[in-house]
mmCIF file of C-alpha atoms in Angstrom:
data_model
loop_
_atom_site.group_PDB
_atom_site.id
_atom_site.type_symbol
_atom_site.label_atom_id
_atom_site.label_comp_id
_atom_site.label_asym_id
_atom_site.label_seq_id
_atom_site.Cartn_x
_atom_site.Cartn_y
_atom_site.Cartn_z
ATOM 1 C CA MET P 29 0.181 -0.134 -0.071
ATOM 2 C CA PHE P 30 2.561 2.574 0.720
ATOM 3 C CA VAL P 31 5.485 4.276 -0.427
ATOM 4 C CA SER P 32 9.581 5.694 0.136
ATOM 5 C CA PRO P 33 12.252 7.606 -0.488
ATOM 6 C CA PHE P 34 14.775 5.126 -0.739
ATOM 7 C CA ARG P 35 13.862 4.680 -4.173
ATOM 8 C CA PRO P 36 15.606 3.089 -7.130
ATOM 9 C CA HIS P 37 17.049 4.820 -10.149
ATOM 10 C CA PRO P 38 14.055 5.309 -12.493
ATOM 11 C CA SER P 39 15.723 2.884 -14.740
ATOM 12 C CA ALA P 40 16.197 -0.347 -11.880
ATOM 13 C CA ARG P 41 12.245 -0.054 -12.103
ATOM 14 C CA ARG P 42 9.815 -2.564 -14.298
ATOM 15 C CA GLY P 43 6.259 -1.402 -15.398
ATOM 16 C CA ALA P 44 4.865 -2.897 -12.415
ATOM 17 C CA ARG P 45 5.733 -2.874 -8.702
ATOM 18 C CA LEU P 46 8.788 -4.610 -8.002
ATOM 19 C CA PRO P 47 8.655 -8.456 -7.266
ATOM 20 C CA ALA P 48 9.050 -9.230 -4.020
ATOM 21 C CA LEU P 49 12.811 -10.396 -4.014
ATOM 22 C CA ALA P 50 13.233 -6.490 -5.389
ATOM 23 C CA LEU P 51 11.851 -4.589 -2.833
ATOM 24 C CA ALA P 52 12.764 -1.907 -0.694
ATOM 25 C CA ALA P 53 10.682 0.809 0.543
ATOM 26 C CA ALA P 54 10.256 3.894 3.348
ATOM 27 C CA LEU P 55 8.882 6.780 4.289
ATOM 28 C CA SER P 56 10.341 10.087 4.784
ATOM 29 C CA LEU P 57 7.984 13.789 5.915
ATOM 30 C CA ALA P 58 10.278 16.197 7.207
ATOM 31 C CA GLY P 59 13.386 17.015 8.838
ATOM 32 C CA CYS P 60 13.845 15.725 12.566
ATOM 33 C CA GLY P 61 14.272 18.905 13.525
ATOM 34 C CA GLY P 62 11.462 21.028 13.907
ATOM 35 C CA GLY P 63 7.264 21.013 13.896
ATOM 36 C CA SER P 64 4.826 19.869 16.059
ATOM 37 C CA ASP P 65 6.143 17.467 19.486
ATOM 38 C CA GLY P 66 3.373 15.276 18.443
ATOM 39 C CA ASP P 67 2.042 15.903 22.727
ATOM 40 C CA ALA P 68 -1.528 17.601 21.738
ATOM 41 C CA SER P 69 -3.012 16.705 24.885
ATOM 42 C CA GLY P 70 -0.122 17.342 27.219
ATOM 43 C CA ASP P 71 0.283 13.594 28.248
ATOM 44 C CA ALA P 72 3.888 12.302 27.069
ATOM 45 C CA GLY P 73 2.780 8.973 26.288
ATOM 46 C CA ARG P 74 4.895 6.548 25.203
ATOM 47 C CA LEU P 75 5.599 4.665 21.886
ATOM 48 C CA TYR P 76 4.175 1.583 20.673
ATOM 49 C CA VAL P 77 5.198 -0.005 17.669
ATOM 50 C CA GLY P 78 3.899 -2.813 15.162
ATOM 51 C CA TYR P 79 2.502 -2.919 11.794
ATOM 52 C CA TYR P 80 0.209 -2.718 9.424
ATOM 53 C CA LEU P 81 -1.369 -5.344 6.613
ATOM 54 C CA GLU P 82 -2.840 -5.095 3.514
ATOM 55 C CA ASP P 83 -6.196 -7.129 2.637
ATOM 56 C CA ALA P 84 -5.157 -9.877 0.425
ATOM 57 C CA ALA P 85 -8.279 -10.608 -0.569
ATOM 58 C CA ASN P 86 -9.135 -7.232 -1.375
ATOM 59 C CA ASN P 87 -5.577 -6.871 -3.213
ATOM 60 C CA PRO P 88 -4.322 -10.002 -4.545
ATOM 61 C CA GLU P 89 -2.171 -8.346 -6.693
ATOM 62 C CA ASP P 90 0.580 -6.823 -4.348
ATOM 63 C CA PRO P 91 -0.968 -6.725 -0.182
ATOM 64 C CA MET P 92 2.240 -5.502 1.551
ATOM 65 C CA PRO P 93 2.928 -5.555 5.388
ATOM 66 C CA GLY P 94 4.260 -2.162 6.901
ATOM 67 C CA THR P 95 5.659 -0.769 10.159
ATOM 68 C CA LEU P 96 3.484 1.190 12.558
ATOM 69 C CA VAL P 97 4.318 3.695 14.853
ATOM 70 C CA LEU P 98 2.451 5.590 17.396
ATOM 71 C CA ARG P 99 2.977 7.700 20.677
ATOM 72 C CA LEU P 100 0.051 6.778 22.592
ATOM 73 C CA PRO P 101 -1.271 8.987 26.013
ATOM 74 C CA GLU P 102 -1.798 6.334 28.726
ATOM 75 C CA GLN P 103 -4.985 6.883 29.185
ATOM 76 C CA SER P 104 -7.743 9.308 27.326
ATOM 77 C CA GLY P 105 -6.022 12.278 25.006
ATOM 78 C CA GLU P 106 -4.737 12.522 21.824
ATOM 79 C CA PHE P 107 -1.949 10.581 19.663
ATOM 80 C CA GLU P 108 -0.352 10.747 16.781
ATOM 81 C CA GLY P 109 2.276 8.374 14.665
ATOM 82 C CA LEU P 110 3.984 7.530 11.475
ATOM 83 C CA MET P 111 2.252 4.721 9.031
ATOM 84 C CA PRO P 112 6.045 3.765 6.690
ATOM 85 C CA PHE P 113 4.333 3.268 3.409
ATOM 86 C CA SER P 114 5.473 0.650 1.146
ATOM 87 C CA TYR P 115 5.523 0.415 -2.301
ATOM 88 C CA ILE P 116 8.289 1.540 -4.316
ATOM 89 C CA GLY P 117 6.571 4.670 -6.137
ATOM 90 C CA CYS P 118 6.414 5.045 -9.593
ATOM 91 C CA THR P 119 8.218 8.440 -9.811
ATOM 92 C CA ALA P 120 10.887 9.580 -7.323
ATOM 93 C CA GLY P 121 10.362 11.889 -4.758
ATOM 94 C CA THR P 122 9.035 11.617 -0.838
ATOM 95 C CA ASP P 123 5.169 10.750 -0.504
ATOM 96 C CA VAL P 124 3.917 11.767 2.842
ATOM 97 C CA GLY P 125 1.907 9.676 5.800
ATOM 98 C CA ALA P 126 0.748 10.185 8.969
ATOM 99 C CA VAL P 127 -2.092 9.003 11.785
ATOM 100 C CA ARG P 128 -3.734 11.209 14.397
ATOM 101 C CA GLY P 129 -6.633 10.596 16.420
ATOM 102 C CA THR P 130 -8.153 10.140 19.624
ATOM 103 C CA ARG P 131 -7.588 7.781 22.866
ATOM 104 C CA ASP P 132 -10.518 6.970 25.093
ATOM 105 C CA VAL P 133 -8.990 4.648 27.259
ATOM 106 C CA SER P 134 -9.785 1.261 25.492
ATOM 107 C CA THR P 135 -9.904 2.283 21.682
ATOM 108 C CA LEU P 136 -8.328 4.821 19.320
ATOM 109 C CA ASP P 137 -10.635 6.389 16.711
ATOM 110 C CA GLY P 138 -8.477 8.527 13.607
ATOM 111 C CA GLN P 139 -7.665 9.331 10.457
ATOM 112 C CA TRP P 140 -4.923 8.149 8.127
ATOM 113 C CA SER P 141 -3.403 10.080 5.372
ATOM 114 C CA GLY P 142 -0.923 10.864 2.856
ATOM 115 C CA THR P 143 0.023 10.924 -0.710
ATOM 116 C CA VAL P 144 0.901 8.099 -3.063
ATOM 117 C CA ASP P 145 3.125 9.007 -6.364
ATOM 118 C CA GLY P 146 0.629 12.296 -5.474
ATOM 119 C CA VAL P 147 -2.159 10.615 -5.508
ATOM 120 C CA ALA P 148 -4.247 11.346 -2.358
ATOM 121 C CA VAL P 149 -4.753 8.430 -0.058
ATOM 122 C CA GLY P 150 -6.430 8.181 3.536
ATOM 123 C CA GLY P 151 -9.372 7.145 5.705
ATOM 124 C CA SER P 152 -10.253 5.750 8.611
ATOM 125 C CA TYR P 153 -8.065 4.129 11.833
ATOM 126 C CA ALA P 154 -10.281 2.639 14.759
ATOM 127 C CA GLY P 155 -9.245 -0.325 17.004
ATOM 128 C CA ALA P 156 -9.177 -1.388 21.207
ATOM 129 C CA TYR P 157 -6.983 -2.199 23.914
ATOM 130 C CA GLU P 158 -6.075 -5.755 24.678
ATOM 131 C CA PRO P 159 -4.996 -4.927 28.612
ATOM 132 C CA THR P 160 -3.819 -8.455 29.221
ATOM 133 C CA VAL P 161 -0.605 -8.090 26.444
ATOM 134 C CA ASP P 162 -0.312 -4.504 26.159
ATOM 135 C CA GLN P 163 -1.610 -4.634 22.545
ATOM 136 C CA PHE P 164 -3.693 -2.416 20.154
ATOM 137 C CA SER P 165 -5.319 -3.863 17.186
ATOM 138 C CA GLY P 166 -8.004 -2.536 14.821
ATOM 139 C CA HIS P 167 -8.719 -1.947 11.009
ATOM 140 C CA TYR P 168 -8.271 0.777 8.876
ATOM 141 C CA THR P 169 -10.243 1.937 5.442
ATOM 142 C CA ASN P 170 -9.245 4.174 2.322
ATOM 143 C CA ASP P 171 -11.992 6.511 1.684
ATOM 144 C CA ASN P 172 -11.163 5.896 -2.167
ATOM 145 C CA GLY P 173 -11.756 2.643 -1.807
ATOM 146 C CA LYS P 174 -9.240 0.372 -3.936
ATOM 147 C CA VAL P 175 -7.067 3.064 -5.687
ATOM 148 C CA PRO P 176 -4.386 2.216 -9.126
ATOM 149 C CA ILE P 177 -1.798 3.954 -9.137
ATOM 150 C CA ALA P 178 -0.057 4.501 -12.656
ATOM 151 C CA GLY P 179 2.930 5.749 -13.695
ATOM 152 C CA ALA P 180 5.825 6.043 -16.982
ATOM 153 C CA GLY P 181 6.744 3.073 -18.700
ATOM 154 C CA GLY P 182 3.728 0.967 -17.947
ATOM 155 C CA CYS P 183 4.372 1.493 -13.606
ATOM 156 C CA HIS P 184 1.472 0.303 -11.894
ATOM 157 C CA TYR P 185 0.227 -0.750 -8.391
ATOM 158 C CA ASP P 186 -2.782 -0.285 -6.333
ATOM 159 C CA VAL P 187 -3.510 0.657 -2.559
ATOM 160 C CA ALA P 188 -5.668 -1.588 -0.842
ATOM 161 C CA ALA P 189 -9.108 -0.324 0.059
ATOM 162 C CA HIS P 190 -8.850 -1.696 3.797
ATOM 163 C CA GLY P 191 -6.272 -3.816 6.021
ATOM 164 C CA ILE P 192 -5.439 -4.801 9.815
ATOM 165 C CA TRP P 193 -2.946 -3.764 12.271
ATOM 166 C CA ARG P 194 -1.055 -4.483 15.254
ATOM 167 C CA LEU P 195 0.484 -2.244 17.976
ATOM 168 C CA PHE P 196 2.940 -3.978 21.043
ATOM 169 C CA GLY P 197 3.629 -1.740 24.110
ATOM 170 C CA SER P 198 6.733 -3.827 25.059
ATOM 171 C CA GLU P 199 9.979 -3.101 23.926
ATOM 172 C CA THR P 200 10.946 -5.933 21.934
ATOM 173 C CA VAL P 201 8.503 -7.970 19.808
ATOM 174 C CA SER P 202 9.027 -11.722 18.472
ATOM 175 C CA GLU P 203 6.480 -12.879 16.659
ATOM 176 C CA PRO P 204 6.664 -16.108 16.232
ATOM 177 C CA ALA P 205 8.314 -16.292 19.740
ATOM 178 C CA GLY P 206 11.852 -18.025 18.151
ATOM 179 C CA PHE P 207 11.788 -14.829 15.377
ATOM 180 C CA VAL P 208 14.189 -12.504 17.523
ATOM 181 C CA VAL P 209 16.673 -9.902 16.046
ATOM 182 C CA GLY P 210 20.535 -10.395 17.572
ATOM 183 C CA SER P 211 23.434 -7.150 17.160
ATOM 184 C CA THR P 212 26.807 -7.278 16.872
ATOM 185 C CA GLY P 213 26.351 -4.008 18.576
ATOM 186 C CA GLY P 214 28.485 -0.332 17.646
ATOM 187 C CA VAL P 215 27.133 2.072 15.167
ATOM 188 C CA SER P 216 28.190 -0.464 12.549
ATOM 189 C CA PRO P 217 25.603 -3.314 13.593
ATOM 190 C CA THR P 218 25.423 -6.988 12.089
ATOM 191 C CA TRP P 219 21.520 -7.535 12.675
ATOM 192 C CA SER P 220 20.372 -11.263 12.088
ATOM 193 C CA TRP P 221 17.263 -13.216 12.664
ATOM 194 C CA PRO P 222 16.101 -16.676 12.238
ATOM 195 C CA ARG P 223 15.178 -17.880 8.827
ATOM 196 C CA GLN P 224 11.534 -18.081 7.895
ATOM 197 C CA GLY P 225 11.216 -20.961 5.339
ATOM 198 C CA LEU P 226 13.161 -20.829 1.928
ATOM 199 C CA THR P 227 10.510 -18.267 0.218
ATOM 200 C CA ALA P 228 11.102 -15.832 3.113
ATOM 201 C CA TYR P 229 12.465 -12.354 2.497
ATOM 202 C CA TYR P 230 12.857 -10.086 5.041
ATOM 203 C CA LEU P 231 12.146 -6.004 5.573
ATOM 204 C CA VAL P 232 14.282 -4.272 7.882
ATOM 205 C CA ARG P 233 13.416 -0.363 9.105
ATOM 206 C CA VAL P 234 15.815 1.377 11.190
ATOM 207 C CA LEU P 235 14.496 4.229 13.089
ATOM 208 C CA ASP P 236 16.038 6.886 15.260
ATOM 209 C CA GLU P 237 14.089 6.775 18.756
ATOM 210 C CA ASP P 238 15.284 9.627 19.983
ATOM 211 C CA CYS P 239 14.094 11.595 17.092
ATOM 212 C CA LEU P 240 10.438 9.919 17.844
ATOM 213 C CA ARG P 241 10.503 10.511 21.518
ATOM 214 C CA ARG P 242 10.698 14.524 20.186
ATOM 215 C CA SER P 243 8.351 14.217 17.507
ATOM 216 C CA VAL P 244 6.523 10.865 16.475
ATOM 217 C CA THR P 245 5.292 12.230 12.758
ATOM 218 C CA GLU P 246 8.749 13.530 11.839
ATOM 219 C CA GLY P 247 9.581 11.107 8.708
ATOM 220 C CA SER P 248 13.364 11.618 8.972
ATOM 221 C CA CYS P 249 13.541 9.222 12.158
ATOM 222 C CA LEU P 250 13.213 6.765 9.711
ATOM 223 C CA ILE P 251 17.188 6.576 9.035
ATOM 224 C CA GLY P 252 17.306 3.194 7.112
ATOM 225 C CA GLU P 253 15.890 0.484 5.573
ATOM 226 C CA THR P 254 16.553 -2.643 3.170
ATOM 227 C CA GLN P 255 15.458 -5.591 1.806
ATOM 228 C CA ALA P 256 17.418 -8.362 2.879
ATOM 229 C CA LEU P 257 17.481 -12.567 1.070
ATOM 230 C CA LEU P 258 19.408 -13.333 3.739
ATOM 231 C CA PRO P 259 18.809 -13.662 7.814
ATOM 232 C CA GLN P 260 20.956 -10.599 8.354
ATOM 233 C CA ALA P 261 21.815 -7.316 6.972
ATOM 234 C CA ARG P 262 25.085 -4.933 7.649
ATOM 235 C CA TYR P 263 23.964 -1.188 9.016
ATOM 236 C CA PRO P 264 24.859 0.988 6.897
ATOM 237 C CA ALA P 265 26.512 -1.576 4.385
ATOM 238 C CA ASP P 266 23.403 -2.872 3.130
ATOM 239 C CA PHE P 267 20.898 -0.117 3.729
ATOM 240 C CA PRO P 268 20.940 2.505 0.535
ATOM 241 C CA GLU P 269 21.006 6.259 1.585
ATOM 242 C CA ALA P 270 20.763 5.022 5.158
ATOM 243 C CA ARG P 271 22.368 7.812 7.950
ATOM 244 C CA PRO P 272 24.616 6.946 10.097
ATOM 245 C CA LEU P 273 24.341 5.507 14.153
ATOM 246 C CA ARG P 274 25.711 7.317 16.309
ATOM 247 C CA ALA P 275 27.358 6.403 19.598
ATOM 248 C CA GLY P 276 25.192 7.326 22.844
ATOM 249 C CA GLY P 277 21.871 7.120 20.243
ATOM 250 C CA HIS P 278 18.813 5.166 20.493
ATOM 251 C CA TYR P 279 17.825 3.005 17.847
ATOM 252 C CA LEU P 280 14.295 1.132 17.096
ATOM 253 C CA VAL P 281 15.126 -1.869 14.437
ATOM 254 C CA ALA P 282 11.630 -3.244 13.018
ATOM 255 C CA VAL P 283 12.310 -6.597 10.761
ATOM 256 C CA HIS P 284 9.171 -8.106 8.575
ATOM 257 C CA ALA P 285 9.555 -11.442 7.287
ATOM 258 C CA VAL P 286 7.602 -11.892 4.052
ATOM 259 C CA ASP P 287 6.376 -14.862 1.984
ATOM 260 C CA ALA P 288 7.934 -14.244 -1.533
ATOM 261 C CA ARG P 289 4.881 -16.402 -3.046
ATOM 262 C CA ASN P 290 1.991 -14.061 -2.220
ATOM 263 C CA SER P 291 3.480 -11.360 0.069
ATOM 264 C CA ALA P 292 2.248 -12.630 3.105
ATOM 265 C CA GLN P 293 4.114 -11.494 6.649
ATOM 266 C CA LEU P 294 5.980 -14.745 8.384
ATOM 267 C CA GLY P 295 7.286 -12.709 11.133
ATOM 268 C CA PHE P 296 8.184 -9.675 12.854
ATOM 269 C CA ALA P 297 10.308 -8.557 15.484
ATOM 270 C CA THR P 298 11.748 -5.243 17.185
ATOM 271 C CA ARG P 299 14.825 -4.616 18.940
ATOM 272 C CA HIS P 300 16.345 -1.574 20.557
ATOM 273 C CA ASP P 301 19.882 -0.432 19.844
ATOM 274 C CA ALA P 302 22.333 1.640 22.181
ATOM 275 C CA PRO P 303 25.708 1.753 20.450
#
């Protein structure tokens, strides 16, 4: 469903969305030095990290998983966050996406919005809290239904009409339980994880957690992304256009295992690194 600033040169694209094994995707909004502090409610709240999944029945051509980061108040109040898009677009440039709404203790209600290759997308965003596991889950819809996107050279893909999402309050996530991200440490780490089958590939996103805590809607908090065929990735060597990690910083690494045959998510894991 969604798009990236880390796009290949146009000559590397094909006439439709690139096949899974050639994917690389991400999101960028604005510089991480300014803008709203993301705290209209007065409650600093805390970060919840998770994923969204496009509905494969509605969009069998190219359903995709993506990363989701929200800062939620502890009880009731307004929230904001990033919904990093997961398509390589038809044209170069930055696409914008965000989620905003209100938490009413046990529910979330809001809107997501953005642009995909210049086409406006967005709609409702709602879910409920599961206190026993400190998780939120729900669904989102696209007000314009399933949206076809087309560009030069026969490039085309679809934005699904709806999907589901899940957010985790845990510092680290491992779904399934054995899908754990390891690190060699330092400012040039290699991250690794168990292989999730012979048809799996991996989407890896790195976010500056200090930036997210200052302003969770700033897309430049996403500092690197890659697609890996093997169950490991070296930073920054394997991350095109990545920005360096800094000693003393705090970083969030999110890994999606994706089935190359049908784009189904096979696993999701996060890790916090502080070189």
